[in-house]
Tab-separated table of C-alpha atoms in Angstrom:
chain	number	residue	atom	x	y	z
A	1	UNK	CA	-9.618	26.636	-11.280
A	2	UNK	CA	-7.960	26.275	-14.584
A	3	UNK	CA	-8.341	28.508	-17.362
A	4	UNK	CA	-10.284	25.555	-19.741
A	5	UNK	CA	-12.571	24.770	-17.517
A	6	UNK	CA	-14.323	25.464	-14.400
A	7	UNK	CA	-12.658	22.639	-12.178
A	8	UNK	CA	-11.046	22.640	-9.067
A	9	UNK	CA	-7.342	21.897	-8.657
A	10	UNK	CA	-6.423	20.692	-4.961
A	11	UNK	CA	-2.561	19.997	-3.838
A	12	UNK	CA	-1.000	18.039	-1.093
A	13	UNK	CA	2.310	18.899	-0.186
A	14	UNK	CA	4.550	17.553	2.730
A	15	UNK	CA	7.306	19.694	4.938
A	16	UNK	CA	10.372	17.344	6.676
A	17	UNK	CA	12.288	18.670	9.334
A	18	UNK	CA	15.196	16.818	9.803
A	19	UNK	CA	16.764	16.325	13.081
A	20	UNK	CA	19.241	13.986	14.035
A	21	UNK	CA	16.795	12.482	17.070
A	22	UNK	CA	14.506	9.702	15.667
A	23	UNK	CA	11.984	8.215	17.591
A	24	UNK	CA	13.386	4.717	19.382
A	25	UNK	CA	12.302	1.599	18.668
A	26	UNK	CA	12.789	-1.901	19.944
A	27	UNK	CA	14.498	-4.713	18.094
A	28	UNK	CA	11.987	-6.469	15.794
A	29	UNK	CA	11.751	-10.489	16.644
A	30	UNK	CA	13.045	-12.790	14.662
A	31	UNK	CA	9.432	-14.180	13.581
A	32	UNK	CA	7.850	-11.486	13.273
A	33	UNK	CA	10.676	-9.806	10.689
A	34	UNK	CA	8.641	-11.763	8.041
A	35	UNK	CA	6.342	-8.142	8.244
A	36	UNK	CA	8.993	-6.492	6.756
A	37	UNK	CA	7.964	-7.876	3.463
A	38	UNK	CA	4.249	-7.028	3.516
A	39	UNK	CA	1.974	-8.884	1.188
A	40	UNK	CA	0.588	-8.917	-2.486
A	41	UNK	CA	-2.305	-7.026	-2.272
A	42	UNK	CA	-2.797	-6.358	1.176
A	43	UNK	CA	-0.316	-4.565	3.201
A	44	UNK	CA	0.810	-4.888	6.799
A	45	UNK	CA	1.207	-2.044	9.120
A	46	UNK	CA	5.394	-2.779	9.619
A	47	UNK	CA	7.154	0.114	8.864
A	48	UNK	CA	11.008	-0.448	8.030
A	49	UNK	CA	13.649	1.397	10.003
A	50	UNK	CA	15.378	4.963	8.879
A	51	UNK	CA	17.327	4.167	6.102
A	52	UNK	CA	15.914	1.536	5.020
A	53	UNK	CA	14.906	0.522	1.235
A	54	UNK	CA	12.532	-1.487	-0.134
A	55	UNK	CA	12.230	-3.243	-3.365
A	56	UNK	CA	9.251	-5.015	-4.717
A	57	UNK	CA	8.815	-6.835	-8.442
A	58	UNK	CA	5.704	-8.743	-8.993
A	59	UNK	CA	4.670	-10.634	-12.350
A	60	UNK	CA	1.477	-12.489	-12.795
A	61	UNK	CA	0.823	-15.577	-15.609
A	62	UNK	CA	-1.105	-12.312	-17.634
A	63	UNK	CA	1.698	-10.792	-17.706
A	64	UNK	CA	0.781	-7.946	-15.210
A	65	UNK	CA	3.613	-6.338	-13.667
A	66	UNK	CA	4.579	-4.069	-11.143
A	67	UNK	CA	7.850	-2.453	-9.413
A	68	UNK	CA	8.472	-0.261	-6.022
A	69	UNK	CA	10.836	1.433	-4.407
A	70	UNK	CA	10.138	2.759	-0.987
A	71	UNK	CA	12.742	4.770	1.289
A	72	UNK	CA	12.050	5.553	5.069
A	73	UNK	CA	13.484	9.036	6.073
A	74	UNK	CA	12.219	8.240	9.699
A	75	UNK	CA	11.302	5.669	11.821
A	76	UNK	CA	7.693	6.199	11.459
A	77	UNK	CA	7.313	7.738	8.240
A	78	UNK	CA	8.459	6.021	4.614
A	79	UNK	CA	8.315	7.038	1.225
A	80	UNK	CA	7.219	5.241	-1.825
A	81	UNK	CA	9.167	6.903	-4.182
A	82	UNK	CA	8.365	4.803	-7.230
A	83	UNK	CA	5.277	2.350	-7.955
A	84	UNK	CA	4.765	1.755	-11.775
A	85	UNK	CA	2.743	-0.894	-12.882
A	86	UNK	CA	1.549	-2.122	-16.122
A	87	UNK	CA	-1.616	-4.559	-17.218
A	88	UNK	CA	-2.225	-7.411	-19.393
A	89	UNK	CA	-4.977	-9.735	-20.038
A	90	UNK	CA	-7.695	-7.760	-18.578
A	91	UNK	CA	-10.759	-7.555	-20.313
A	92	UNK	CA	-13.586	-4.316	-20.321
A	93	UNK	CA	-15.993	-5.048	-17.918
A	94	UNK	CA	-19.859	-4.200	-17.994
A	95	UNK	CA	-21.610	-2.540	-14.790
A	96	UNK	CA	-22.392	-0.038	-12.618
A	97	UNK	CA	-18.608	0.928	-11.958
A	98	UNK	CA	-17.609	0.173	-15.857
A	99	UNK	CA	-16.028	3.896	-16.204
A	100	UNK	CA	-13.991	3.250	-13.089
A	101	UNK	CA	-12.688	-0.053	-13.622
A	102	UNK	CA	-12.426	0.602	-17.398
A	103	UNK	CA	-9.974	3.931	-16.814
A	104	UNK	CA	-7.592	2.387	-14.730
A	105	UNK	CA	-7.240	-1.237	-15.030
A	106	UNK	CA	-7.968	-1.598	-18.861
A	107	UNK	CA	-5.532	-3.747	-21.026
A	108	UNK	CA	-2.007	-2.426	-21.716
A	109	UNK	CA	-2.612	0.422	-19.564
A	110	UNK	CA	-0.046	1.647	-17.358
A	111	UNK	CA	-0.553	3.046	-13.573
A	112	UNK	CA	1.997	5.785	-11.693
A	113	UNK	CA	1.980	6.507	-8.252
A	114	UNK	CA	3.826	7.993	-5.246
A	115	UNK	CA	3.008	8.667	-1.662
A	116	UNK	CA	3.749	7.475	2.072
A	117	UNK	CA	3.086	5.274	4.598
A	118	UNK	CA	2.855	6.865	8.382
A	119	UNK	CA	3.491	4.180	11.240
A	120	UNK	CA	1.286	5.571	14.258
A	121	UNK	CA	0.888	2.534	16.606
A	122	UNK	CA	3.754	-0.075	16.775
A	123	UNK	CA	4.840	-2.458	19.578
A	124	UNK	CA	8.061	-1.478	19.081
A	125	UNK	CA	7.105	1.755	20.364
A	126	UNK	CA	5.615	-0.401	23.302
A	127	UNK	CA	2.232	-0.248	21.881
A	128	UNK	CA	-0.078	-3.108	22.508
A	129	UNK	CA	-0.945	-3.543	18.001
A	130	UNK	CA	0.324	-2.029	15.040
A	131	UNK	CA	-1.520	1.321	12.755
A	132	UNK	CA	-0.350	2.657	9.699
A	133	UNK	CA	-2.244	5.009	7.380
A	134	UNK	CA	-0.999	5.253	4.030
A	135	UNK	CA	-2.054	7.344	0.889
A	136	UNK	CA	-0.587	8.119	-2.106
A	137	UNK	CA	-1.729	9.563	-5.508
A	138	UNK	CA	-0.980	8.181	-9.275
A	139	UNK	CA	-1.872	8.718	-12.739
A	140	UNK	CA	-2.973	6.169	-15.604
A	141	UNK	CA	-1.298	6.577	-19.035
A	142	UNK	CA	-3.640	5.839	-21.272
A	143	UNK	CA	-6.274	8.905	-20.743
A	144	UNK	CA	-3.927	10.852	-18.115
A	145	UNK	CA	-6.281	10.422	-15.271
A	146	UNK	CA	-5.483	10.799	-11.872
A	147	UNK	CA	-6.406	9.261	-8.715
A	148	UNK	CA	-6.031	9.222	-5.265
A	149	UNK	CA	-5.496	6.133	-2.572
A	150	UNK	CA	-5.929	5.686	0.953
A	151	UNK	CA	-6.017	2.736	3.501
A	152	UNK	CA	-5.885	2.398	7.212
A	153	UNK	CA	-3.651	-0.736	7.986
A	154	UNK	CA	-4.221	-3.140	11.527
A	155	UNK	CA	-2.064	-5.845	12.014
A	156	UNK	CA	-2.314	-7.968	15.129
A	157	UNK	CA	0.274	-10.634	16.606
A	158	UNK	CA	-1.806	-13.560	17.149
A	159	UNK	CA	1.030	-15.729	18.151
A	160	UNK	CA	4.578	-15.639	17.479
A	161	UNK	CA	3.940	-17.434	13.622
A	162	UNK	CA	0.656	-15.446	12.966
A	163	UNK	CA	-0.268	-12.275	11.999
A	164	UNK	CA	-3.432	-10.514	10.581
A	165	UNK	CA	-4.008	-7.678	8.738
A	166	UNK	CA	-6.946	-5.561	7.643
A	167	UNK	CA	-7.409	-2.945	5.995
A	168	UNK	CA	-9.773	-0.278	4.942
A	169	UNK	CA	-9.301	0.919	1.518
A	170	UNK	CA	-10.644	3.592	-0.587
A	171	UNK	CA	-10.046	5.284	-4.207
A	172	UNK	CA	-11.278	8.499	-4.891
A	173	UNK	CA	-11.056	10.043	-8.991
A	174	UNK	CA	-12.385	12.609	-11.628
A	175	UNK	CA	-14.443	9.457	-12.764
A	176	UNK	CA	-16.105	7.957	-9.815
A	177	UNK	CA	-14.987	6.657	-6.200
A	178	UNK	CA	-14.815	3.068	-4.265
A	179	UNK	CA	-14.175	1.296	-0.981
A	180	UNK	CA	-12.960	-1.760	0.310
A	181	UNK	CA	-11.321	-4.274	2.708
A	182	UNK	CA	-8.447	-5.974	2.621
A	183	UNK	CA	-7.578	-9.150	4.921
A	184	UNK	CA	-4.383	-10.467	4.790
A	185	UNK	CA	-2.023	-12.625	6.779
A	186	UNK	CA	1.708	-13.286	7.228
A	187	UNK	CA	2.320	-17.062	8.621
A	188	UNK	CA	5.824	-17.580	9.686
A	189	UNK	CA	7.056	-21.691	8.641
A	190	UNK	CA	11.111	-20.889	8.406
A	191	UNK	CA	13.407	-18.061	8.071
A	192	UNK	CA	12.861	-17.956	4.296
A	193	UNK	CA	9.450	-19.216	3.571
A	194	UNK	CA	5.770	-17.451	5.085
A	195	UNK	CA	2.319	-17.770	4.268
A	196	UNK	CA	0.744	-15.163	2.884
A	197	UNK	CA	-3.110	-15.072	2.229
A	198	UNK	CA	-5.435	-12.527	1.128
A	199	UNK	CA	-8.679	-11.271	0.295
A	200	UNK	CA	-10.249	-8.164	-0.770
A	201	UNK	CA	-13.171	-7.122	-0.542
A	202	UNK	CA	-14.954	-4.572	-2.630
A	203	UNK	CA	-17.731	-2.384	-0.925
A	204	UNK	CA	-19.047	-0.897	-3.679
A	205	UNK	CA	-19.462	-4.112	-6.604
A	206	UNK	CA	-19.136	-7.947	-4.651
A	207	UNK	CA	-18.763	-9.114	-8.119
A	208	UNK	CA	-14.911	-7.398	-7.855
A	209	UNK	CA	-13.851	-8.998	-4.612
């Protein structure tokens, strides 16, 4: 506990030992590299190669906007080093799950977060689909509160232009806890264009899908 009040304190922690032996994978199709880019809001269940980085910056018409930068020290296993994200245009909303919405995606607030994304199932591997769990933990800036997030990613080839993803989300914090859904897909048209649409959908209020 701490000494100000009578609350628990938990910790995760992680222990890498590096060899030079990584597990071997297969060489990713040319279609189906458009996984390596993952999606807005829902993930796929792709994990990059060792030593590889990844990039993200996304900007909405509100002015939202978020950056990443993930690093895989493993074949299976990547890190998201960096994920800061800032809001804009949001207005307070009135409910059931005000206090949880209202913490974390409030206007001008900003959101911090780390964690990592564990590839478990992969054709590459010779697998017959693909499962990745991922969690990481963040903090909001405007009250300090922390947070923690986990999903369970599926993707499955349907053909060689199409695949779908889903996955089961959940958010846990000092201030209340939610589930969800996400469905997503990745449709390949050309080398440099895809498809990508997506839906989420929230367990706990259907008026926040």
């Amino acid at each position: 506990t701490i000494p100000s009040d009578n609350q628990l304190l938990y910790y995760g922690g992680l222990k890498i030992n590096h060899t030079e032996e990584d597990i071997d994978l297969k060489k990713l199709p040319i279609k189906e590299e458009r996984l390596k880019f993952g999606g807005l809001s829902v993930n796929n269940a792709y994990l990059p190669r060792f030593g590889e980085k990844n990039i993200a910056l996304e900007l909405d018409n509100s002015g939202t906007l978020f950056s990443s930068y993930s690093y895989s020290i493993s074949n299976i296993l990547q890190l998201q080093l960096l994920n800061i994200g800032r809001f804009k245009g949001l207005e307070n909303n009135s409910g059931k799950y005000t206090n949880l919405r209202n913490t974390y995606l409030s206007d001008g607030n900003s959101n911090y977060r780390i964690g990592g994304k564990l590839n478990i199932f992969s054709p590459l591997k010779g697998d017959s689909i693909w499962l990745s769990s991922k969690i990481s933990v963040g903090r909001n800036d405007t009250n300090n509160q922390g947070y923690i997030f986990s999903e369970l990613i599926n993707t499955f080839n349907i053909n060689e232009n199409l695949a779908l993803s889903f996955a089961p989300k959940a958010v846990f914090s000092g201030v209340g806890n939610t589930s969800g859904l996400g469905v997503g897909a990745n449709y390949y048209l050309n080398r440099k264009i895809q498809l990508i649409p997506e839906l989420n959908v929230n367990f706990s209020n259907k008026s926040n899908n």
